[in-house]
Short mmCIF file of C-alpha atoms in Angstrom, two decimals:
data_model
loop_
_atom_site.label_atom_id
_atom_site.label_comp_id
_atom_site.label_asym_id
_atom_site.label_seq_id
_atom_site.Cartn_x
_atom_site.Cartn_y
_atom_site.Cartn_z
CA MET V 1 14.97 13.55 42.07
CA LEU V 2 12.59 11.91 39.43
CA LYS V 3 11.39 13.43 36.44
CA GLY V 4 8.84 13.09 34.02
CA PHE V 5 7.82 14.29 30.69
CA LYS V 6 4.46 14.35 28.85
CA TYR V 7 3.96 14.71 25.06
CA ARG V 8 0.70 15.40 23.25
CA ILE V 9 0.37 14.36 19.57
CA TYR V 10 -2.36 15.47 17.34
CA PRO V 11 -2.57 12.41 14.71
CA ASN V 12 -4.51 13.09 11.51
CA GLN V 13 -7.64 10.53 10.71
CA GLU V 14 -5.41 8.17 9.13
CA GLN V 15 -3.07 7.63 12.13
CA ARG V 16 -5.82 7.87 14.51
CA ILE V 17 -7.30 4.76 12.83
CA TYR V 18 -3.52 3.08 12.74
CA PHE V 19 -3.09 3.81 16.26
CA ALA V 20 -6.67 2.31 17.22
CA ARG V 21 -5.56 -0.93 15.56
CA THR V 22 -2.41 -1.19 17.14
CA PHE V 23 -3.38 -0.38 20.32
CA GLY V 24 -6.21 -2.83 20.14
CA CYS V 25 -4.25 -5.70 19.03
CA THR V 26 -1.74 -4.93 21.75
CA ARG V 27 -4.35 -4.83 24.34
CA PHE V 28 -5.64 -8.27 23.05
CA ILE V 29 -2.35 -9.71 23.08
CA TYR V 30 -1.58 -8.37 26.58
CA ASN V 31 -4.83 -9.89 28.10
CA ARG V 32 -4.49 -13.22 26.34
CA MET V 33 -1.14 -13.69 27.91
CA LEU V 34 -2.32 -12.67 31.32
CA GLY V 35 -5.26 -14.89 31.19
CA ASP V 36 -3.04 -17.65 30.05
CA LYS V 37 -0.54 -16.92 32.94
CA ILE V 38 -3.37 -16.87 35.40
CA ALA V 39 -4.73 -20.36 34.21
CA HIS V 40 -1.28 -21.97 34.29
CA TYR V 41 -0.61 -20.84 37.90
#
């Protein structure tokens, strides 16, 4: 049996800005590395 949990957070304005910046950087790096992988193979 598989179980999953969902969590909900309610960040304040400062935390929203931090999360947006962090996830934006993470998305950029992931896409850049994916592009390099596709170009290499």
